[in-house]
Short mmCIF file of C-alpha atoms in Angstrom, two decimals:
data_model
loop_
_atom_site.label_atom_id
_atom_site.label_comp_id
_atom_site.label_asym_id
_atom_site.label_seq_id
_atom_site.Cartn_x
_atom_site.Cartn_y
_atom_site.Cartn_z
CA MET T 1 92.48 18.81 -51.81
CA ALA T 2 89.34 16.85 -51.44
CA THR T 3 86.51 18.08 -53.81
CA ARG T 4 82.97 18.90 -52.25
CA LYS T 5 80.31 17.55 -54.50
CA ASN T 6 77.24 19.48 -53.26
CA SER T 7 76.33 22.88 -52.02
CA THR T 8 76.69 22.15 -48.41
CA ASP T 9 79.76 23.28 -47.46
CA ASP T 10 79.64 23.36 -43.70
CA PRO T 11 82.03 20.97 -41.97
CA LEU T 12 79.73 21.15 -38.98
CA ALA T 13 76.78 19.50 -41.35
CA PRO T 14 74.85 16.87 -39.27
CA VAL T 15 76.47 14.07 -41.43
CA THR T 16 79.53 14.10 -43.88
CA LEU T 17 80.12 11.58 -46.38
CA ALA T 18 83.64 10.97 -47.71
CA VAL T 19 83.72 8.97 -50.72
CA GLY T 20 86.73 7.36 -52.46
CA GLN T 21 89.83 5.32 -51.78
CA GLU T 22 92.37 8.10 -51.48
CA ASP T 23 93.47 7.80 -47.91
CA LEU T 24 95.13 11.01 -47.58
CA LEU T 25 91.95 12.78 -48.83
CA LEU T 26 89.77 10.72 -46.62
CA ASP T 27 91.97 11.68 -43.56
CA ARG T 28 91.91 15.33 -44.58
CA ALA T 29 87.97 15.23 -44.81
CA VAL T 30 87.98 13.81 -41.06
CA GLN T 31 90.46 16.43 -39.98
CA GLN T 32 88.57 19.23 -41.58
CA VAL T 33 85.40 18.15 -39.52
CA VAL T 34 87.36 17.72 -36.32
CA ALA T 35 89.09 20.92 -36.61
CA ALA T 36 85.66 22.72 -37.14
CA ALA T 37 84.05 20.95 -34.24
CA ARG T 38 87.03 21.89 -31.91
CA ALA T 39 86.91 25.51 -33.01
CA ALA T 40 83.37 25.68 -32.08
CA ASP T 41 83.96 23.69 -28.71
CA ALA T 42 87.61 22.88 -27.56
CA ASP T 43 86.27 20.05 -25.53
CA THR T 44 84.71 18.14 -28.63
CA ASP T 45 84.69 14.35 -28.21
CA VAL T 46 85.90 12.48 -31.20
CA ARG T 47 85.19 8.81 -31.42
CA ASP T 48 86.97 7.34 -34.56
CA LEU T 49 85.73 3.79 -35.21
CA THR T 50 86.48 1.24 -37.97
CA SER T 51 83.38 -0.80 -39.44
CA ASP T 52 84.02 -3.70 -37.27
CA GLN T 53 83.89 -1.55 -34.01
CA LEU T 54 80.44 -0.19 -34.73
CA GLN T 55 78.05 -2.97 -33.78
CA PRO T 56 74.37 -2.87 -33.71
CA GLY T 57 73.32 -0.48 -30.89
CA THR T 58 76.84 1.20 -30.72
CA LEU T 59 75.61 4.35 -32.79
CA ALA T 60 72.69 4.69 -30.45
CA GLU T 61 74.82 4.81 -27.55
CA LEU T 62 77.50 7.11 -28.95
CA THR T 63 74.74 9.62 -29.98
CA SER T 64 72.36 9.46 -27.20
CA PRO T 65 71.70 12.97 -25.30
CA SER T 66 74.39 13.95 -22.67
CA LEU T 67 73.75 15.50 -19.36
CA PHE T 68 76.53 18.19 -20.29
CA ALA T 69 75.30 18.68 -23.97
CA GLU T 70 78.78 18.17 -25.37
CA ARG T 71 79.75 18.26 -29.04
CA LYS T 72 80.64 15.10 -30.50
CA VAL T 73 82.29 13.79 -33.81
CA VAL T 74 81.64 10.19 -34.66
CA VAL T 75 83.89 8.84 -37.50
CA VAL T 76 83.07 5.49 -39.09
CA ARG T 77 85.66 4.27 -41.39
CA ASN T 78 85.13 1.73 -44.14
CA ALA T 79 81.33 2.25 -43.65
CA HIS T 80 80.97 -0.05 -46.94
CA ASP T 81 81.81 -2.86 -44.63
CA LEU T 82 79.22 -2.34 -41.93
CA SER T 83 77.10 -5.13 -41.07
CA ALA T 84 73.38 -5.40 -42.29
CA ASP T 85 72.09 -4.66 -38.69
CA THR T 86 74.47 -1.89 -38.15
CA VAL T 87 73.55 -0.38 -41.41
CA LYS T 88 69.94 -0.33 -40.34
CA ASP T 89 70.92 1.67 -37.37
CA VAL T 90 72.87 4.23 -39.34
CA LYS T 91 69.98 4.63 -41.83
CA ALA T 92 67.51 5.30 -38.92
CA TYR T 93 70.12 7.90 -37.44
CA LEU T 94 69.95 9.63 -40.83
CA ASP T 95 66.43 10.28 -40.56
CA ALA T 96 66.85 12.14 -37.29
CA PRO T 97 70.37 13.22 -36.72
CA ALA T 98 71.17 14.34 -33.10
CA GLU T 99 72.12 18.03 -32.33
CA GLU T 100 75.60 18.88 -31.51
CA ILE T 101 76.53 15.52 -33.13
CA THR T 102 78.41 15.21 -36.54
CA LEU T 103 78.60 11.73 -38.08
CA VAL T 104 81.41 11.12 -40.79
CA LEU T 105 81.12 8.14 -42.90
CA LEU T 106 84.08 7.09 -44.99
CA HIS T 107 82.68 5.05 -48.04
CA ALA T 108 84.94 3.50 -50.89
CA GLY T 109 82.29 4.42 -53.22
CA GLY T 110 81.79 1.05 -55.03
CA ALA T 111 78.74 -1.53 -55.30
CA LYS T 112 79.63 -2.87 -51.75
CA GLY T 113 77.40 -1.01 -49.27
CA LYS T 114 75.73 1.17 -52.06
CA GLY T 115 72.41 1.07 -49.97
CA LEU T 116 73.99 3.23 -47.19
CA LEU T 117 75.73 5.54 -49.61
CA ASP T 118 72.34 6.20 -51.30
CA ALA T 119 70.51 6.52 -48.15
CA ALA T 120 73.25 9.06 -46.89
CA ARG T 121 72.87 11.22 -50.11
CA LYS T 122 69.14 11.13 -50.09
CA ALA T 123 69.32 12.42 -46.43
CA GLY T 124 71.17 15.40 -47.76
CA ALA T 125 74.71 14.50 -46.39
CA ARG T 126 77.49 16.78 -47.03
CA GLU T 127 79.81 15.04 -49.56
CA VAL T 128 83.43 15.15 -50.04
CA ALA T 129 85.03 13.32 -52.93
CA CYS T 130 88.24 11.57 -52.21
CA PRO T 131 89.00 9.68 -55.50
CA LYS T 132 92.12 7.64 -55.99
CA THR T 133 94.71 9.34 -58.05
CA THR T 134 95.73 7.01 -60.70
CA LYS T 135 96.94 9.22 -63.49
CA PRO T 136 100.19 11.28 -63.62
CA ALA T 137 98.21 14.47 -64.54
CA GLU T 138 96.11 13.99 -61.62
CA ARG T 139 99.08 13.73 -59.07
CA LEU T 140 100.56 16.90 -61.13
CA THR T 141 97.37 18.75 -60.47
CA PHE T 142 97.50 17.66 -56.97
CA VAL T 143 100.99 19.14 -56.32
CA ARG T 144 99.87 22.51 -58.00
CA GLN T 145 96.91 22.69 -55.66
CA GLU T 146 99.08 21.89 -52.67
CA PHE T 147 101.48 24.81 -53.43
CA ARG T 148 98.49 26.97 -54.01
CA ALA T 149 96.82 26.05 -50.89
CA LEU T 150 100.03 26.82 -49.01
CA GLY T 151 100.21 30.41 -50.64
CA ARG T 152 103.41 29.56 -52.74
CA SER T 153 104.44 29.71 -56.42
CA ALA T 154 106.15 26.71 -58.09
CA THR T 155 106.97 26.54 -61.80
CA PRO T 156 105.17 23.76 -63.91
CA GLU T 157 108.84 22.08 -64.37
CA ALA T 158 109.21 22.08 -60.61
CA CYS T 159 105.71 20.51 -60.02
CA GLN T 160 106.56 17.82 -62.67
CA ALA T 161 110.05 17.04 -61.21
CA LEU T 162 108.56 16.62 -57.85
CA VAL T 163 105.96 14.05 -59.22
CA ASP T 164 108.85 12.38 -61.13
CA SER T 165 111.04 12.32 -57.96
CA ILE T 166 108.44 11.23 -55.44
CA GLY T 167 106.02 8.94 -57.22
CA SER T 168 102.33 8.05 -56.84
CA ASP T 169 102.15 8.29 -52.96
CA LEU T 170 100.09 11.43 -52.19
CA ARG T 171 101.03 11.63 -48.64
CA GLU T 172 104.76 11.62 -49.61
CA LEU T 173 103.82 14.42 -52.30
CA ALA T 174 102.10 16.34 -49.78
CA SER T 175 105.04 16.09 -47.17
CA ALA T 176 107.61 17.19 -49.85
CA THR T 177 105.49 20.18 -50.99
CA SER T 178 105.22 21.34 -47.43
CA GLN T 179 108.89 20.74 -46.79
CA LEU T 180 109.80 22.82 -49.66
CA CYS T 181 107.65 25.56 -48.69
CA ALA T 182 109.06 25.63 -45.21
CA ASP T 183 112.77 25.57 -46.42
CA VAL T 184 112.92 27.55 -49.59
CA GLU T 185 111.96 31.21 -50.21
CA GLY T 186 110.58 32.67 -53.28
CA THR T 187 109.38 30.88 -56.38
CA ILE T 188 110.19 27.13 -56.24
CA ASP T 189 111.79 25.81 -59.46
CA GLU T 190 113.14 22.67 -60.93
CA GLU T 191 116.54 23.24 -59.65
CA VAL T 192 115.35 23.45 -55.96
CA VAL T 193 113.40 20.27 -56.30
CA GLY T 194 116.55 18.52 -57.84
CA ARG T 195 118.60 19.63 -55.12
CA TYR T 196 116.34 18.47 -52.53
CA TYR T 197 115.23 15.12 -54.26
CA THR T 198 118.25 14.09 -56.52
CA GLY T 199 118.58 10.77 -55.18
CA ARG T 200 114.67 10.21 -55.55
CA ALA T 201 114.83 11.57 -58.90
CA GLU T 202 117.44 9.53 -60.31
CA ALA T 203 115.59 6.51 -59.19
CA SER T 204 112.26 7.48 -60.45
CA SER T 205 110.38 5.42 -63.06
CA PHE T 206 110.19 8.62 -65.31
CA THR T 207 113.75 8.93 -65.20
CA VAL T 208 114.02 5.30 -66.76
CA ALA T 209 111.54 6.29 -69.55
CA ASP T 210 113.05 9.53 -70.35
CA ARG T 211 116.59 7.78 -70.88
CA ALA T 212 114.95 5.12 -72.87
CA VAL T 213 113.14 7.26 -75.31
CA GLU T 214 116.21 9.19 -75.72
CA GLY T 215 117.91 6.30 -76.87
CA ARG T 216 120.36 6.13 -73.95
CA ALA T 217 120.14 2.16 -73.22
CA ALA T 218 122.93 2.14 -70.55
CA GLU T 219 121.74 4.99 -68.61
CA ALA T 220 118.19 3.78 -68.55
CA LEU T 221 119.20 0.33 -67.47
CA GLU T 222 121.09 1.96 -64.77
CA ALA T 223 118.33 4.09 -63.53
CA LEU T 224 115.97 0.93 -63.82
CA ARG T 225 118.22 -0.94 -61.55
CA TRP T 226 118.49 1.81 -59.08
CA SER T 227 114.65 2.12 -59.27
CA LEU T 228 114.03 -1.42 -58.55
CA SER T 229 116.52 -1.52 -55.71
CA THR T 230 114.85 1.46 -54.01
CA GLY T 231 111.44 -0.30 -54.22
CA VAL T 232 109.67 1.35 -57.11
CA ALA T 233 106.80 -0.91 -58.22
CA PRO T 234 107.63 -2.49 -61.68
CA VAL T 235 104.16 -1.64 -62.77
CA LEU T 236 104.89 2.07 -62.23
CA ILE T 237 107.96 1.81 -64.54
CA THR T 238 105.99 0.11 -67.41
CA SER T 239 103.29 2.90 -67.03
CA ALA T 240 105.98 5.62 -67.33
CA LEU T 241 107.74 4.01 -70.26
CA ALA T 242 104.18 3.68 -71.93
CA GLN T 243 103.57 7.33 -71.29
CA GLY T 244 106.92 8.24 -72.71
CA VAL T 245 106.50 6.28 -75.97
CA ARG T 246 102.92 7.39 -76.44
CA ALA T 247 103.87 10.99 -76.24
CA ILE T 248 106.55 10.41 -78.83
CA GLY T 249 103.89 8.91 -81.20
CA LYS T 250 101.21 11.38 -80.36
CA LEU T 251 103.58 14.40 -81.00
CA SER T 252 105.13 12.87 -84.34
CA SER T 253 101.70 12.40 -85.75
CA ALA T 254 100.29 15.78 -84.64
CA ARG T 255 100.09 18.93 -86.84
CA GLY T 256 102.80 21.34 -86.43
CA GLY T 257 102.26 24.31 -84.45
CA ARG T 258 103.04 26.49 -81.35
CA PRO T 259 103.77 24.37 -78.29
CA ALA T 260 100.54 26.12 -76.70
CA ASP T 261 98.34 24.93 -79.78
CA LEU T 262 99.94 21.56 -79.65
CA ALA T 263 99.15 21.27 -75.87
CA ARG T 264 95.56 21.93 -76.24
CA GLU T 265 95.31 19.20 -79.06
CA LEU T 266 97.43 16.53 -77.32
CA GLY T 267 96.36 17.34 -73.76
CA MET T 268 100.16 18.02 -72.62
CA PRO T 269 101.26 20.98 -70.85
CA PRO T 270 103.47 23.26 -73.36
CA TRP T 271 106.66 22.69 -71.32
CA LYS T 272 106.20 18.94 -72.17
CA ILE T 273 105.87 19.40 -75.69
CA ASP T 274 109.37 20.81 -75.88
CA ARG T 275 110.78 18.18 -73.87
CA VAL T 276 109.13 15.60 -76.15
CA ARG T 277 110.26 17.31 -79.31
CA GLN T 278 113.87 16.94 -78.24
CA GLN T 279 113.29 13.18 -77.33
CA MET T 280 111.73 12.25 -80.65
CA ARG T 281 114.71 12.85 -82.84
CA GLY T 282 115.51 9.51 -84.51
CA TRP T 283 112.06 7.96 -83.91
CA THR T 284 110.18 6.50 -86.89
CA PRO T 285 106.49 5.30 -86.83
CA GLU T 286 107.79 1.81 -87.14
CA GLY T 287 109.96 2.51 -84.19
CA VAL T 288 107.01 3.60 -82.14
CA SER T 289 104.97 0.48 -83.07
CA LEU T 290 107.90 -1.78 -82.00
CA ALA T 291 108.33 0.19 -78.70
CA LEU T 292 104.61 -0.01 -77.70
CA ARG T 293 104.74 -3.69 -78.45
CA ALA T 294 107.81 -4.28 -76.10
CA VAL T 295 105.93 -2.11 -73.49
CA ALA T 296 102.89 -4.32 -73.72
CA GLU T 297 105.08 -7.43 -73.37
CA ALA T 298 106.62 -6.00 -70.25
CA ASP T 299 103.45 -5.00 -68.65
CA ALA T 300 102.08 -8.57 -69.06
CA GLY T 301 105.49 -9.82 -67.71
CA VAL T 302 105.27 -7.68 -64.46
CA LYS T 303 101.76 -8.63 -63.81
CA GLY T 304 102.06 -12.18 -63.67
CA GLY T 305 102.60 -13.21 -67.32
CA GLY T 306 106.29 -13.86 -66.94
CA ASP T 307 108.60 -15.48 -64.14
CA ASP T 308 111.11 -12.59 -64.03
CA PRO T 309 109.74 -8.82 -63.88
CA GLU T 310 113.11 -7.39 -63.88
CA TYR T 311 114.17 -9.12 -67.05
CA ALA T 312 110.97 -8.09 -68.75
CA LEU T 313 111.67 -4.48 -67.94
CA GLU T 314 115.31 -4.67 -68.99
CA LYS T 315 114.25 -6.18 -72.39
CA ALA T 316 111.65 -3.58 -72.87
CA VAL T 317 114.08 -0.66 -72.03
CA VAL T 318 116.69 -2.08 -74.61
CA ALA T 319 113.94 -2.34 -77.27
CA ILE T 320 112.56 1.17 -76.75
CA ALA T 321 116.12 2.70 -76.64
CA ARG T 322 116.92 0.76 -79.98
CA ALA T 323 113.71 2.08 -81.51
CA ALA T 324 114.82 5.49 -80.66
CA ARG T 325 117.95 5.27 -82.45
CA ALA T 326 116.32 3.55 -85.58
CA GLY T 327 115.85 6.80 -87.55
CA ARG T 328 119.31 8.30 -86.83
#
């Protein structure tokens, strides 16, 4: 869920500033405001505009007093792209927002349009953070929060399996979480996720990585081809391969101890410690080094450094699988 960044937690605050690039969270920030407005007044008028639709003078027209004193929500998407003249209009409005009107500004949060961002914050806008989720751990946290928000319990293994199966799209993760909660009673476990999303799981980038670091080259190559044929982005596969090899390296160089202690030290959940321990049999420090080099070469290959991304990935998978068997 989107994270609120200041103490103003009223969706009907005069101005809401949703900052970030995660589309699902931005949409949810808008939906929350609209839902609150329509709960207060079922006839609330909602105007949802892109930056090019908000021309100089448009905001004044939309926020001018109405004979019927109707409640209104004005949403401005991509506010960082507003023209200089329109930004002046918005800044002037921030100084004296109209009653019964909620302005929602969606801003990417970067340097572009920073003047408007700073002005909205200075004016005391309610702020909702909608950051792009770029790390697997962030997507895992998102899934856990989704289950919690739906009042359901899911095991850590189930949450990880869902992320592995669905990938990085938060909309699809949210949809899958909702579907599982609607269809399954009781605690949701890994078996349930596997039953629902077997095809997706077998095609996932993490399945490729798991098979590779386990030294199962043929199965890893099969999973790789399936992943690519179903549209998994090559860069996600190199990311998964890198994570798999790094986990082997981190755990092999860590001090011995209980999974819980190692989890705190290495920043991994305890269940993953157990999985990596099983995968690291046969690995040597030299093997980890060679595998990381192979991943780096593949990453360069899929990002434009080579002519054939698929071949670059196949080469990396074979190299990692060989490294996994080097110490056996």
